[in-house]
Amino acid sequence: MKNCVVVGAQWGDEGKAKITDLLAQNADLIIRYQGGCNAGHTVVANGKTFKFHLIPSGILYNNKICFIGNGTVILPEYFQEEIDGLKRENIDLSGLKVSPLASVTMPWHTEIDGYSECTAGKGKIGTTKKGIGPTYTDKMQRIGLKIGDLYSETALSEKLDIILPIKNKQLKEIYNLRTYTKEEVLDLCKKYAEIFRPYVCFDWQEMLRNAKKEQKKILFEGAQGVMLDVDFGTYPFVTSSNPVGGGAAVGSGYGPKEIDEVIGVAKAYVTRVGEGPFVTELDDEIGDLIRNIGHEFGVTTGRARRCGWFDAVTMRYACLVGGLTSIALTKIDVFDNFDEIKICKAYKDIRNNQIYHDYPTDVFIHKYLEPVYETMEGWCENITRVRKYEDLPRNCRRYLERLEELLETPISIVSVGPDRDQTIFKN
Ligand code: IMP
């Protein structure tokens, strides 16, 4: 196995968990590089169902190091809950490490996230309300706390003297929310320090350097998806971090040369939760059908996901900015009973009939765009037991080959069901 990044190539929920789980088998070191407990994925192992938000699911294998990198934001109570769940199942947590440079989500971050969503009116993003945006905001404003700060009482006290007056002024005057005393925050931080103590990895430099020297296999685990990237996604309807392949270098402690390949996980159709443009969204019975067959309901929030046809315009863009070297296409079996399947290969602006082959990054014009579809014949047979590419029905292969042509990127993995073995490695 080469050092590999797994990223979502759409708006999250593409089935990354299964692909990450498969690749984690051959990895020595798994690094989660961005996001926080806004992500959610379910892994079934030994007949038990595990729900993960932050901890790499690779923890279910023995002898792997699972490192939560500097690019992440961590809500301590959620982290604790996840740890407790794994302990209850007797999962060995000795390989779990947390970067002291990861950011801490404080109670005011979740409060501000909730407040902002409730009062934003048309500007509502539809966030997971887990404090993600406000934590990253403070990191960038240089008034955030990092996990490492929790272990130095004097430094923490000095930092709070700077942070708290600013934060309390914001909380009171902008948000009309409760303020915090220094004593209260110091108490909280003591509690948080205990939560992270067994896992915080102060010798992460040595760990990463050794892994590199010993040519350990590294899997960089992305959360959310390229179209939710704060730089390249459908801004402002995005998350606050960089899921793109390049984000793996920034959020892990390794440089870009450690990355050999970037696998973008995409569904054979598209889903989205939260607000924001979605040109191929189906507000009809086909959308309902995809939602029901594909079980498209959120792990973190339980929300019904918006569903639509495969959007090759957006995906070609995701291949470029995400740095994808190949694609893992999931949930293609959802189309097993479809007579025909559509692919959006261009957008048309209904105001002037202008055709877009390249993704227009000004999302405010997306409401004027309609998809230009190409229709392909379905295969109308059950492919969930197929294990070799050559054994897929001809129309299914045609569909995959057409996608590769439109995306100018190879499909390396095809997933035909939720189980590990329902996977076709193309090359
Ligand atoms: P936030 O990341 O909670 O700030 O939410 C920002 C946007 O990203 C919202 O539209 C969320 O629904 C979306 N989002 C965040 N995490 C995920 C995820 O893991 N899957 C799908 N959408 C997500």
Coordinates of N, CA and C in Angstrom, one line a residue, residues 277 279 347-354 356 360 362-371:
P277 N -26.5 25.3 -2.5 CA -26.9 24.9 -3.8 C -26.7 23.4 -4.1
V279 N -27.4 21.5 -7.8 CA -28.0 21.7 -9.1 C -28.8 20.4 -9.5
Y347 N -24.1 22.4 -17.1 CA -25.1 23.2 -16.5 C -25.6 24.2 -17.6
K348 N -26.9 24.5 -17.6 CA -27.4 25.6 -18.5 C -28.0 26.7 -17.6
D349 N -27.6 27.9 -17.9 CA -28.1 29.1 -17.2 C -29.4 29.5 -17.8
I350 N -30.5 29.4 -17.1 CA -31.8 29.6 -17.7 C -32.1 31.1 -18.1
R351 N -31.2 32.0 -17.6 CA -31.4 33.4 -17.9 C -31.0 33.7 -19.3
N352 N -29.9 33.0 -19.8 CA -29.3 33.3 -21.1 C -28.9 32.1 -21.9
N353 N -29.3 30.9 -21.4 CA -28.9 29.7 -22.1 C -27.4 29.4 -22.1
Q354 N -26.6 30.1 -21.4 CA -25.2 29.8 -21.4 C -24.9 28.4 -20.8
Y356 N -22.4 25.7 -19.1 CA -21.1 25.6 -18.3 C -20.7 24.2 -18.3
P360 N -19.1 26.5 -12.1 CA -19.0 28.0 -11.8 C -18.9 28.2 -10.3
D362 N -19.1 30.8 -8.5 CA -20.0 31.8 -7.9 C -21.3 31.1 -7.6
V363 N -21.5 30.6 -6.4 CA -22.6 29.8 -6.1 C -23.9 30.6 -6.1
F364 N -23.9 31.9 -6.1 CA -25.1 32.6 -6.1 C -25.8 32.6 -7.5
I365 N -25.1 32.1 -8.5 CA -25.8 31.9 -9.8 C -26.4 30.5 -9.9
H366 N -26.1 29.6 -8.9 CA -26.5 28.3 -9.1 C -28.0 28.1 -9.1
K367 N -28.7 29.1 -8.5 CA -30.2 28.9 -8.5 C -30.7 29.1 -10.0
Y368 N -29.9 29.7 -10.8 CA -30.4 29.9 -12.2 C -29.9 28.7 -13.1
L369 N -29.2 27.8 -12.6 CA -28.6 26.7 -13.4 C -29.5 25.5 -13.4
E370 N -29.6 24.9 -14.6 CA -30.3 23.6 -14.6 C -29.4 22.5 -15.2
P371 N -29.5 21.3 -14.8 CA -28.6 20.3 -15.3 C -28.9 19.9 -16.7

